[in-house]
Amino acid sequence: MGKAGDPAKVTRTVTIDMTDAMRFNPATINVKAGEIIRFLVKNSGQLKHEFVLGTEKELKDHYELMKKFPEMEHEDPNQLSLDPGKTGELVWQFTRVGTFDFACLQPGHFEAGMRGRIAVK
Ligand SMILES: [Cu+2]
């Protein structure tokens, strides 16, 4: 679905808000293939939330793992884990046309609908 982007070559910033209503705002993002996006992600809730990019299958597999190991911490370039009130940045280059997902993989959040979609055209 792409690769970590060079922060010096960002073409656009997309601001995303994460809430305790288990929603991302916005939940649908349109991107052009080749774009390097800076995701500026804010956790405006009282709970820990995550922003994880991946295909639907990758996210589901990862979520099952998180349920077994809730204390799992990870530092991969396709994800951000944010404590309440915190803001973080993730830079990603979308190299392929297609539909990708993002989700919060904290136990219960994914099932509650905390997910979104990125359409790369
Ligand atoms: Cu969450």
GROMACS .gro file of C-alpha atoms and ligand atoms in nm:
model
  122
    1MET     CA    1   0.000   0.000   0.000
    2GLY     CA    2   0.303   0.226   0.005
    3LYS     CA    3   0.590   0.317   0.234
    4ALA     CA    4   0.700   0.560   0.501
    5GLY     CA    5   0.726   0.902   0.337
    6ASP     CA    6   1.008   1.155   0.349
    7PRO     CA    7   0.889   1.435   0.582
    8ALA     CA    8   1.078   1.688   0.366
    9LYS     CA    9   0.870   1.595   0.061
   10VAL     CA   10   0.519   1.605   0.203
   11THR     CA   11   0.264   1.715  -0.058
   12ARG     CA   12  -0.037   1.756   0.171
   13THR     CA   13  -0.138   1.749   0.536
   14VAL     CA   14  -0.455   1.567   0.641
   15THR     CA   15  -0.586   1.636   0.991
   16ILE     CA   16  -0.766   1.353   1.166
   17ASP     CA   17  -0.946   1.362   1.497
   18MET     CA   18  -0.994   1.051   1.715
   19THR     CA   19  -1.277   1.050   1.968
   20ASP     CA   20  -1.419   0.833   2.245
   21ALA     CA   21  -1.729   0.795   2.027
   22MET     CA   22  -1.499   0.541   1.853
   23ARG     CA   23  -1.483   0.741   1.535
   24PHE     CA   24  -1.223   0.901   1.313
   25ASN     CA   25  -1.303   1.241   1.170
   26PRO     CA   26  -1.290   1.234   0.872
   27ALA     CA   27  -1.336   0.860   0.812
   28THR     CA   28  -1.294   0.879   0.435
   29ILE     CA   29  -0.985   1.024   0.267
   30ASN     CA   30  -0.911   1.055  -0.103
   31VAL     CA   31  -0.551   1.048  -0.219
   32LYS     CA   32  -0.376   1.056  -0.555
   33ALA     CA   33  -0.120   0.782  -0.620
   34GLY     CA   34   0.228   0.913  -0.545
   35GLU     CA   35   0.115   1.169  -0.290
   36ILE     CA   36   0.311   1.195   0.034
   37ILE     CA   37   0.063   1.269   0.309
   38ARG     CA   38   0.137   1.402   0.654
   39PHE     CA   39  -0.135   1.269   0.883
   40LEU     CA   40  -0.172   1.506   1.174
   41VAL     CA   41  -0.364   1.294   1.421
   42LYS     CA   42  -0.520   1.421   1.742
   43ASN     CA   43  -0.662   1.212   2.023
   44SER     CA   44  -0.933   1.436   2.165
   45GLY     CA   45  -1.075   1.163   2.388
   46GLN     CA   46  -1.008   1.039   2.741
   47LEU     CA   47  -0.893   0.696   2.623
   48LYS     CA   48  -0.582   0.580   2.442
   49HIS     CA   49  -0.639   0.554   2.067
   50GLU     CA   50  -0.437   0.440   1.768
   51PHE     CA   51  -0.412   0.527   1.403
   52VAL     CA   52  -0.294   0.223   1.208
   53LEU     CA   53  -0.274   0.211   0.828
   54GLY     CA   54  -0.314  -0.118   0.644
   55THR     CA   55  -0.523  -0.337   0.425
   56GLU     CA   56  -0.847  -0.463   0.577
   57LYS     CA   57  -0.692  -0.809   0.626
   58GLU     CA   58  -0.373  -0.676   0.786
   59LEU     CA   59  -0.574  -0.469   1.030
   60LYS     CA   60  -0.802  -0.760   1.124
   61ASP     CA   61  -0.507  -0.994   1.180
   62HIS     CA   62  -0.330  -0.732   1.387
   63TYR     CA   63  -0.643  -0.667   1.590
   64GLU     CA   64  -0.676  -1.036   1.680
   65LEU     CA   65  -0.315  -1.027   1.801
   66MET     CA   66  -0.384  -0.713   2.007
   67LYS     CA   67  -0.676  -0.887   2.177
   68LYS     CA   68  -0.443  -1.167   2.289
   69PHE     CA   69  -0.165  -0.927   2.391
   70PRO     CA   70  -0.330  -0.600   2.497
   71GLU     CA   71  -0.005  -0.462   2.637
   72MET     CA   72   0.162  -0.491   2.298
   73GLU     CA   73   0.350  -0.175   2.207
   74HIS     CA   74   0.474  -0.115   1.858
   75GLU     CA   75   0.670   0.147   1.676
   76ASP     CA   76   0.611   0.064   1.313
   77PRO     CA   77   0.609   0.351   1.060
   78ASN     CA   78   0.247   0.278   0.961
   79GLN     CA   79   0.101   0.348   1.303
   80LEU     CA   80   0.064   0.598   1.582
   81SER     CA   81  -0.041   0.529   1.938
   82LEU     CA   82  -0.164   0.836   2.122
   83ASP     CA   83  -0.246   0.899   2.486
   84PRO     CA   84  -0.547   1.122   2.564
   85GLY     CA   85  -0.500   1.480   2.447
   86LYS     CA   86  -0.189   1.402   2.243
   87THR     CA   87  -0.120   1.483   1.879
   88GLY     CA   88   0.113   1.289   1.653
   89GLU     CA   89   0.234   1.282   1.295
   90LEU     CA   90   0.271   1.003   1.047
   91VAL     CA   91   0.411   1.057   0.694
   92TRP     CA   92   0.313   0.804   0.433
   93GLN     CA   93   0.358   0.776   0.058
   94PHE     CA   94   0.078   0.600  -0.127
   95THR     CA   95   0.239   0.429  -0.424
   96ARG     CA   96  -0.045   0.210  -0.550
   97VAL     CA   97  -0.399   0.272  -0.666
   98GLY     CA   98  -0.652   0.094  -0.448
   99THR     CA   99  -0.851   0.107  -0.130
  100PHE     CA  100  -0.678   0.092   0.206
  101ASP     CA  101  -0.805   0.113   0.558
  102PHE     CA  102  -0.705   0.267   0.884
  103ALA     CA  103  -0.826   0.168   1.227
  104CYS     CA  104  -0.782   0.191   1.600
  105LEU     CA  105  -0.674  -0.152   1.724
  106GLN     CA  106  -0.729  -0.091   2.094
  107PRO     CA  107  -0.943  -0.380   2.225
  108GLY     CA  108  -1.311  -0.309   2.154
  109HIS     CA  109  -1.252   0.001   1.944
  110PHE     CA  110  -1.222  -0.171   1.607
  111GLU     CA  111  -1.546  -0.364   1.664
  112ALA     CA  112  -1.718  -0.044   1.775
  113GLY     CA  113  -1.651   0.096   1.430
  114MET     CA  114  -1.332   0.291   1.484
  115ARG     CA  115  -1.206   0.260   1.129
  116GLY     CA  116  -1.181   0.454   0.809
  117ARG     CA  117  -1.097   0.421   0.443
  118ILE     CA  118  -0.843   0.571   0.207
  119ALA     CA  119  -0.914   0.567  -0.165
  120VAL     CA  120  -0.599   0.604  -0.376
  121LYS     CA  121  -0.672   0.705  -0.736
  122CU      CU  122  -0.962   0.388   1.976
   0.00000   0.00000   0.00000
